[in-house]
C-alpha cells in the first residue's frame, strides 16, 4: 500500500493523517479559478458574508493541515479527506456516522452482495464542476488507476485484494467484477472518488491533484486553496445528487495550534461557527459561551512505531517493555481529561470485531524492567520523534516520565507532521515515532483497518522496516486468508487471532484510544454530528 505514484514523490500525500495521522489540464474557467492557489487570505481572515442566512459564508476551523495531498486515490490527510467528501462523489458514499452506504453517483445500492458482480447505473444529469457530464469512462479511469499494478496508491490497499476489474457497459452503466464474494467492499466504494478523466488524465495532472486541485461532481466546488491557510468552497449550482449544498459559500481555515483554534470560535466576536479537534481543557469554557461540544469515540489513537532495524528495537522484549512502562491511566487523566481508554487491542472497544488481545499492556514498570534485563539492555537513550498535533503533544510528557522512571533516558522531539514523515520517506534513521492515527477515516471494517497498517507492501511496514521479518510474513498470509473467508463469524475470529500477533509484536500499536471533540454554535447551525475521526461533514447541516 505504498503511497507514491509514477508522477509524484512519496511524501506528498499524508501531511496530517497521523492521526493520525494520518496521497490537471482543466478547462480554462476552472484553471483560472485555481491559478492563485499560492496566494490569498491568511487563515486568520474571513472571506466575508459569515452572518448566516442563505447568502452567508459558513466558516469552519480544522485542527489539521490543508497542505497534504488532495488526490483522492492517495490522501489520508484529515483536512483533505473531509473536504473531498464535499467536492467529490463515489458510486456510493457512506453516512459519516453510521457508515451505511447510500447511492451517490450511482442510482442504487445493489440489493444482492453475495455474488462477484455489482452493476451500477450513473445518475442522469450528473456533471463535473466544469460542466462536463459524468460518464462510465470517468468511473473506469479512476478504478483502473487504483488497480494498476504499476501505480502505487493508498486506495489500492482498500481494493486490490478483492476487486478484479471495472468494466464499462455503456455510457451510463458500469460493472464491478470481484475476485470472490466480498460484501464488506460495498462500503469501501466511497474511497474511490470519481474524477473527470478529461482533466486528470493530462500530463502532470496527478501532481496538481496532490497540490490541491480538486474538481468533482459533488455539492460543493473548490474556489481557492491556500496551503497552510485556508480553502474556500461554493455551492455547485448544477448538482442534482442526494445531499445538496445548504451553504452558498464555505471557508475552511487550518489552525493546527490549539489556542488560536479555540479563540476563533470563542466569544461574541467568534469568526467561525464550527471547529474540530477541540482540546479537552477548553470544553467547559466553550459550553459556558453557548457552544455545543460533543465527542465521538472510535479508532482515534496515539500510537508508537518502532524502527525495527535500529537496535535494540529489533527485540520484541524491548518493544513490549516500553509499552508496559507507560502509565496510560495517568495519560488519560492528565492529558486527555478522562476522554480516552487504554488500548486493549489494536481495535477500539466499540469496533464490531473487537475482543481484548492476548497481550494487554497494563501499567507494569517492574515487568518492563525485567524484559529490558532479559534483552540485555541497559543505559538506553531514546529520542521520540513525534507529530505536533496538539493532543499528542499533551500526551508526550507522560511517556517521557514513564520511560525515565524505568531508567530509559527519554528526549521528546515534536515536529510538524510534514517534517516527521518526510524523514520517514527519506529513510532517515530514527528510534521511535509517536503520532496520531484514525483508520476510521476510511471505514469501520477490521479487514480494512488492519490492512491500512499492516501488509507486505504497506507504507507503515516500510517505515517500521519490519515487512521482511518471518513473523510478519506469516501475519500477512493470515490476513489475506481472513479477507477471503466467506463466513462472517469465522472471518471475525480469524481477524481477532491475527490481531493477537500484532499485539504481541507491538511494531506499530496504539497506546490509548481517545475521543475527538467538535464544537459548533447551535444558534447558527443545525444537523451537525460529531465524528469519531478527524474533520467535519456538513452534507446534512444547514443554517438555523
XYZ file of C-alpha atoms in Angstrom:
544
model
C 0.000 0.000 0.000
C 2.854 2.312 -0.836
C 1.589 5.813 -1.422
C 3.775 7.026 -4.226
C 2.786 7.388 -7.873
C 4.815 7.363 -11.008
C 4.347 11.132 -11.111
C 4.964 12.236 -7.536
C 7.356 11.793 -4.602
C 6.316 9.639 -1.705
C 5.913 12.260 0.965
C 3.209 14.313 -0.644
C 0.000 12.513 0.304
C -0.096 12.387 4.066
C 0.722 15.661 5.734
C -1.791 15.261 8.518
C -3.254 11.790 8.603
C -1.486 10.733 11.745
C -3.598 10.703 13.373
C -3.124 10.018 12.719
C -2.461 10.818 11.310
C -2.694 10.312 9.145
C -1.981 10.706 -1.213
C -4.685 18.693 -14.305
C -5.249 20.192 -17.513
C -8.625 21.666 -16.672
C -10.902 23.820 -18.748
C -9.830 27.436 -18.812
C -12.501 28.611 -16.414
C -11.567 26.041 -13.796
C -7.845 26.654 -14.239
C -8.259 30.360 -13.703
C -10.265 29.827 -10.535
C -7.351 27.902 -9.025
C -4.495 29.891 -10.515
C -3.906 31.820 -7.299
C -3.580 28.774 -5.058
C -0.341 30.006 -3.555
C -1.659 33.415 -2.531
C -4.687 34.847 -0.798
C -6.197 35.423 2.619
C -4.488 34.065 5.682
C -6.333 31.543 7.821
C -6.996 34.163 10.458
C -9.031 36.215 7.983
C -12.603 35.557 6.931
C -13.796 35.712 3.345
C -16.864 37.754 4.207
C -20.564 37.054 4.458
C -20.333 34.893 7.550
C -23.529 36.118 9.126
C -25.705 33.149 8.281
C -28.788 33.114 6.109
C -28.925 31.761 2.585
C -26.129 34.054 1.370
C -23.843 33.626 4.390
C -20.417 32.025 4.396
C -20.008 29.122 6.765
C -16.617 29.426 8.426
C -15.051 26.280 9.861
C -11.795 25.730 11.723
C -9.974 22.453 11.133
C -7.238 21.416 13.543
C -5.178 19.703 10.859
C -3.128 20.974 7.930
C -4.611 21.560 4.476
C -1.230 21.060 2.801
C -1.397 17.291 2.481
C -2.256 15.525 -0.765
C -5.692 16.285 -2.214
C -5.500 13.352 -4.634
C -8.441 11.160 -3.509
C -6.605 7.982 -4.534
C -3.660 8.928 -2.333
C -4.675 11.036 0.592
C -5.045 10.200 4.243
C -4.967 13.861 5.287
C -7.785 14.673 7.706
C -8.452 18.095 6.191
C -8.223 16.962 2.586
C -10.338 13.838 3.028
C -13.062 15.841 4.767
C -13.011 18.471 2.032
C -13.002 15.868 -0.737
C -16.171 14.348 0.712
C -17.889 17.627 -0.171
C -16.232 18.054 -3.581
C -16.285 14.503 -4.983
C -18.665 11.558 -5.033
C -18.162 7.832 -5.197
C -20.539 5.462 -6.908
C -21.742 5.009 -3.347
C -20.903 7.147 -0.361
C -21.345 6.351 3.317
C -23.030 8.160 6.147
C -20.290 9.858 8.209
C -21.501 8.317 11.482
C -23.265 5.005 10.755
C -21.059 4.361 7.693
C -24.060 2.855 5.939
C -23.679 3.142 2.153
C -26.080 5.248 0.100
C -26.390 5.919 -3.626
C -24.273 8.903 -4.689
C -23.238 8.920 -8.365
C -24.914 5.546 -8.738
C -28.693 5.359 -8.651
C -28.946 2.497 -6.157
C -27.084 0.269 -3.713
C -27.012 -3.314 -5.078
C -29.583 -5.483 -3.326
C -27.580 -8.707 -3.656
C -23.991 -8.603 -2.437
C -23.426 -12.371 -2.382
C -22.014 -12.657 -5.880
C -18.971 -11.431 -7.771
C -20.649 -8.840 -9.998
C -22.067 -5.467 -8.958
C -23.723 -3.310 -11.615
C -24.339 0.416 -11.286
C -26.255 2.956 -13.339
C -24.965 6.524 -13.112
C -27.220 9.365 -12.010
C -28.798 11.070 -15.010
C -27.625 14.637 -15.498
C -24.644 14.414 -13.148
C -21.886 16.822 -14.188
C -18.434 17.765 -13.009
C -17.717 21.264 -11.755
C -16.522 22.333 -15.225
C -19.922 21.407 -16.647
C -18.853 18.212 -18.434
C -21.059 15.129 -17.896
C -20.015 12.258 -15.650
C -19.731 9.058 -17.705
C -18.742 5.438 -17.295
C -15.344 6.355 -18.779
C -14.623 8.501 -15.705
C -15.518 5.630 -13.388
C -13.292 3.173 -15.252
C -10.489 5.755 -15.352
C -10.378 6.066 -11.551
C -10.633 2.345 -10.828
C -8.002 1.491 -13.431
C -5.617 3.871 -11.683
C -6.358 2.264 -8.323
C -5.918 -1.274 -9.656
C -2.934 -0.542 -11.933
C -0.077 -2.757 -10.698
C 2.457 -0.129 -11.789
C 0.795 2.760 -9.944
C 1.092 2.565 -6.183
C -1.733 4.387 -4.425
C -3.133 4.323 -0.919
C -6.523 3.312 -2.319
C -5.021 0.192 -3.877
C -4.767 -1.327 -0.413
C -8.531 -0.963 0.015
C -9.487 -2.588 -3.324
C -6.813 -4.716 -4.967
C -7.230 -7.790 -2.777
C -10.883 -8.332 -3.770
C -11.715 -6.228 -6.858
C -10.668 -7.742 -10.193
C -11.741 -5.045 -12.658
C -14.320 -2.393 -13.520
C -15.992 -2.625 -16.922
C -17.895 -0.077 -18.954
C -21.256 -1.434 -20.067
C -22.334 1.745 -21.822
C -22.021 5.487 -21.207
C -24.206 5.365 -18.093
C -23.562 1.865 -16.708
C -20.589 0.054 -15.200
C -19.888 -3.371 -13.728
C -17.526 -4.152 -10.867
C -16.114 -7.675 -11.123
C -14.928 -9.171 -7.831
C -12.304 -11.865 -7.302
C -14.548 -13.518 -4.713
C -17.728 -12.509 -2.851
C -16.840 -9.606 -0.576
C -19.880 -7.809 0.874
C -17.658 -5.569 3.044
C -16.393 -3.970 -0.122
C -19.646 -2.138 -0.771
C -18.932 0.487 1.897
C -15.411 0.988 0.501
C -16.715 2.387 -2.772
C -16.807 5.816 -1.151
C -12.994 5.658 -1.118
C -12.922 5.649 -4.928
C -13.985 9.220 -5.667
C -14.928 9.636 -9.312
C -12.705 12.185 -11.031
C -13.009 13.680 -14.533
C -10.850 11.738 -16.974
C -10.588 14.694 -19.341
C -8.812 16.665 -16.599
C -6.813 14.169 -14.566
C -5.509 12.115 -17.495
C -3.427 15.074 -18.671
C 0.373 15.089 -18.139
C 1.291 16.249 -14.649
C -2.330 16.212 -13.534
C -1.834 13.889 -10.575
C 0.845 16.113 -9.118
C -1.557 19.043 -9.425
C -4.154 16.960 -7.597
C -1.669 16.339 -4.819
C -1.041 20.063 -4.512
C -4.716 20.924 -4.171
C -6.532 20.872 -7.496
C -9.945 19.338 -6.826
C -12.713 19.064 -9.428
C -15.524 16.640 -8.764
C -19.266 16.214 -9.130
C -20.214 16.863 -5.504
C -22.400 19.563 -3.969
C -19.504 21.979 -3.380
C -16.817 23.140 -5.745
C -13.445 24.368 -4.593
C -12.938 28.084 -5.329
C -9.497 28.724 -3.811
C -6.810 26.803 -1.972
C -4.094 28.392 0.143
C -1.764 25.805 1.750
C -1.250 26.272 5.497
C -4.008 28.909 5.485
C -7.497 28.136 4.162
C -9.565 26.539 1.421
C -12.828 28.003 0.122
C -15.872 26.438 -1.496
C -19.180 27.440 -3.023
C -22.348 25.521 -3.757
C -22.299 23.874 -7.184
C -25.438 25.156 -8.874
C -25.871 22.171 -11.204
C -25.535 19.474 -8.537
C -28.502 17.080 -8.712
C -27.464 14.435 -6.193
C -28.867 13.211 -2.865
C -27.194 15.661 -0.446
C -27.286 19.186 -1.940
C -25.324 22.112 -0.546
C -27.009 24.094 2.228
C -24.375 26.832 2.351
C -23.757 29.207 -0.533
C -20.103 29.544 0.458
C -17.733 27.894 2.924
C -14.345 28.964 4.243
C -12.355 26.197 5.958
C -9.362 27.503 7.899
C -6.479 25.329 9.032
C -5.300 26.218 12.541
C -3.191 23.412 13.990
C -2.270 25.196 17.237
C -4.953 24.721 19.874
C -5.122 28.203 21.432
C -5.823 30.206 18.260
C -8.189 27.500 17.047
C -10.303 27.784 20.181
C -10.103 31.575 20.097
C -11.549 31.577 16.586
C -14.844 30.110 17.792
C -14.959 31.769 21.220
C -16.855 34.808 22.431
C -19.292 37.232 20.909
C -16.904 38.098 18.083
C -16.211 34.490 17.077
C -15.124 34.300 13.468
C -16.202 30.685 12.909
C -19.304 28.623 13.565
C -17.712 25.174 13.902
C -14.344 23.668 14.807
C -12.997 20.160 15.231
C -10.154 18.834 17.412
C -11.280 20.775 20.466
C -8.859 20.471 23.415
C -10.455 18.807 26.409
C -9.369 21.630 28.686
C -11.493 24.090 26.701
C -14.781 22.161 26.687
C -16.243 23.898 29.746
C -15.219 27.349 28.533
C -16.902 26.834 25.160
C -20.057 25.374 26.661
C -20.373 28.340 29.006
C -20.098 30.572 25.952
C -23.125 28.880 24.367
C -21.338 26.414 22.102
C -22.362 22.792 21.761
C -19.393 20.491 22.301
C -19.797 16.803 21.528
C -17.397 13.911 21.162
C -17.083 10.854 19.002
C -15.356 7.708 20.256
C -13.706 5.428 17.741
C -10.354 4.317 16.426
C -8.549 7.617 17.050
C -5.319 6.770 18.828
C -1.836 7.718 19.853
C 0.453 5.007 18.550
C 4.112 4.159 18.843
C 6.046 2.878 15.840
C 9.496 1.369 16.281
C 12.340 1.244 13.792
C 12.984 -2.487 13.934
C 16.303 -2.127 12.095
C 17.637 0.130 14.857
C 18.856 -1.931 17.800
C 17.579 -2.728 20.377
C 14.109 -2.241 18.870
C 14.537 -5.358 16.774
C 13.978 -7.248 20.035
C 10.264 -7.744 20.758
C 11.003 -7.734 24.503
C 12.269 -4.156 24.296
C 9.181 -3.011 22.422
C 6.945 -4.762 24.942
C 8.879 -3.295 27.874
C 8.358 0.235 26.642
C 4.624 -0.345 26.319
C 4.343 -1.910 29.788
C 6.185 1.086 31.207
C 3.617 3.691 30.099
C 1.185 4.902 32.750
C -1.847 5.059 30.492
C -4.271 5.943 33.278
C -2.172 8.995 34.118
C -2.073 9.962 30.444
C -5.870 9.719 30.210
C -6.377 11.688 33.425
C -3.833 14.450 32.822
C -3.591 14.869 29.060
C -6.980 13.605 27.866
C -9.057 14.823 30.844
C -10.794 11.445 31.001
C -11.707 11.326 27.304
C -9.868 8.133 26.445
C -9.314 4.455 27.137
C -6.130 2.371 27.350
C -5.671 0.291 24.219
C -6.581 -3.325 24.900
C -6.440 -4.319 21.235
C -5.400 -2.688 18.008
C -9.130 -2.056 17.522
C -11.090 0.239 19.802
C -13.675 -1.320 22.102
C -16.603 -0.070 20.008
C -15.470 -1.826 16.840
C -17.762 -4.726 15.825
C -14.744 -7.064 15.591
C -13.195 -6.095 18.934
C -12.070 -8.511 21.600
C -9.265 -7.931 24.133
C -5.938 -9.030 22.719
C -3.960 -11.773 24.444
C -1.276 -9.178 25.198
C -2.711 -6.188 27.044
C -0.130 -3.644 28.206
C -1.318 -2.685 31.634
C 0.962 -0.363 33.586
C 3.709 -2.616 34.973
C 7.101 -0.881 35.353
C 8.594 -3.896 37.122
C 7.766 -6.150 34.194
C 9.186 -3.517 31.866
C 12.487 -3.588 33.762
C 12.541 -7.402 33.728
C 12.017 -7.501 29.945
C 14.812 -4.994 29.362
C 17.100 -7.037 31.596
C 16.197 -10.245 29.716
C 17.059 -8.477 26.468
C 20.405 -7.384 27.932
C 19.552 -3.713 27.521
C 20.745 -1.054 29.946
C 21.507 2.647 29.722
C 19.030 3.018 26.868
C 18.555 6.536 25.491
C 15.562 7.276 23.269
C 14.539 10.287 21.227
C 10.802 10.185 20.481
C 10.129 11.725 17.090
C 6.546 12.985 17.406
C 3.986 14.893 15.366
C 2.885 18.238 16.783
C -0.859 17.525 16.826
C -1.953 19.328 19.979
C -3.362 16.390 21.938
C -0.362 14.213 21.057
C 1.949 16.900 22.425
C -0.125 16.870 25.633
C 0.428 13.104 25.988
C 4.182 13.055 25.413
C 5.268 14.117 28.928
C 3.584 11.028 30.400
C 5.539 8.772 28.065
C 8.775 10.541 28.965
C 8.205 10.366 32.718
C 7.170 6.699 32.454
C 10.278 5.730 30.485
C 12.581 7.860 32.598
C 11.223 6.021 35.655
C 12.482 2.650 34.368
C 15.919 4.057 33.577
C 15.357 4.902 29.914
C 16.627 8.428 29.284
C 13.982 9.958 27.056
C 14.050 13.078 24.873
C 10.928 14.484 23.223
C 11.190 15.854 19.685
C 7.760 17.036 18.453
C 7.798 18.393 14.904
C 5.386 19.280 12.149
C 3.745 16.175 10.725
C 5.193 17.018 7.326
C 8.712 17.030 8.736
C 8.257 13.734 10.581
C 7.070 11.814 7.551
C 9.489 13.422 5.162
C 12.159 11.811 7.334
C 10.325 8.501 7.068
C 10.110 8.772 3.286
C 13.768 9.647 3.037
C 14.545 6.528 5.082
C 16.381 8.559 7.699
C 17.310 6.767 10.877
C 15.015 7.086 13.883
C 14.186 5.132 17.021
C 10.527 5.660 17.921
C 7.738 7.696 16.347
C 4.712 8.867 18.339
C 1.807 10.035 16.226
C -1.960 10.071 15.835
C -3.906 7.777 13.547
C -7.516 7.006 12.792
C -8.292 4.408 10.118
C -11.989 5.136 10.729
C -11.485 7.888 8.154
C -11.672 5.033 5.657
C -14.266 2.825 7.333
C -15.118 0.555 10.219
C -14.415 -2.966 8.979
C -11.474 -4.591 10.703
C -10.044 -6.034 7.490
C -9.656 -2.518 6.076
C -8.249 -1.110 9.323
C -5.618 -3.788 9.696
C -4.544 -3.735 6.047
C -4.202 0.017 6.281
C -1.470 -0.528 8.874
C -0.032 -3.962 8.065
C 0.914 -5.730 4.832
C 3.958 -6.739 2.746
C 3.791 -3.612 0.547
C 2.328 -1.428 3.264
C 3.889 2.000 3.740
C 3.790 1.704 7.536
C 5.676 -1.564 7.449
C 8.309 0.070 5.266
C 8.607 2.854 7.822
C 8.949 0.283 10.624
C 11.279 -1.835 8.433
C 9.556 -4.997 9.559
C 7.962 -6.446 6.412
C 10.746 -8.973 5.801
C 10.529 -10.409 9.320
C 9.433 -14.065 9.423
C 6.643 -13.303 11.903
C 5.460 -10.521 9.630
C 5.384 -12.759 6.570
C 3.154 -15.290 8.336
C 0.966 -12.495 9.673
C 0.382 -11.150 6.173
C -0.613 -14.618 4.942
C -3.093 -14.958 7.804
C -4.531 -11.545 6.998
C -5.089 -12.449 3.360
C -6.787 -15.704 4.332
C -9.150 -13.805 6.594
C -10.025 -11.398 3.788
C -11.226 -14.274 1.601
C -13.156 -16.114 4.323
C -16.864 -16.041 3.342
C -18.288 -16.949 6.748
C -18.756 -13.734 8.738
C -18.206 -15.147 12.218
C -15.253 -17.290 11.184
C -13.689 -14.280 9.487
C -14.168 -12.228 12.648
C -12.359 -14.862 14.709
C -9.519 -15.068 12.193
C -9.066 -11.299 12.371
C -9.072 -11.360 16.161
C -6.486 -14.137 16.146
C -4.042 -12.288 13.929
C -4.564 -9.108 15.947
C -3.174 -11.117 18.875
C 0.062 -11.435 16.881
C 0.069 -7.703 16.150
C -0.409 -7.025 19.874
C 2.414 -9.328 20.856
C 4.845 -7.804 18.368
C 3.891 -4.120 19.025
C 5.797 -2.862 15.999
C 3.103 -0.251 15.384
C 0.496 -0.250 18.133
C -1.888 2.145 19.892
C -1.241 3.361 23.415
C -4.643 4.962 24.011
C -7.830 5.440 22.040
C -9.317 8.862 22.621
C -12.487 10.818 21.977
C -12.480 13.583 19.362
C -14.410 16.728 20.232
C -16.270 19.041 17.857
C -17.763 22.413 18.843
C -20.369 24.449 16.992
C -22.772 27.314 17.507
C -26.271 25.802 17.873
C -27.856 29.217 17.337
C -26.386 29.269 13.831
C -26.077 25.641 12.727
C -28.243 22.530 12.868
C -27.748 18.982 11.612
C -24.193 18.712 12.963
C -22.978 15.340 14.213
C -19.609 14.927 15.920
C -17.389 12.450 14.086
C -15.213 9.853 15.821
C -12.459 10.631 13.308
C -10.803 13.926 12.290
C -12.557 16.520 10.178
C -16.170 17.552 9.708
C -19.017 16.581 7.404
C -21.553 19.297 6.548
C -23.583 17.473 3.898
C -26.628 17.326 6.181
C -26.013 20.560 8.081
C -27.828 23.849 7.489
C -28.325 27.326 8.897
C -30.762 27.611 11.765
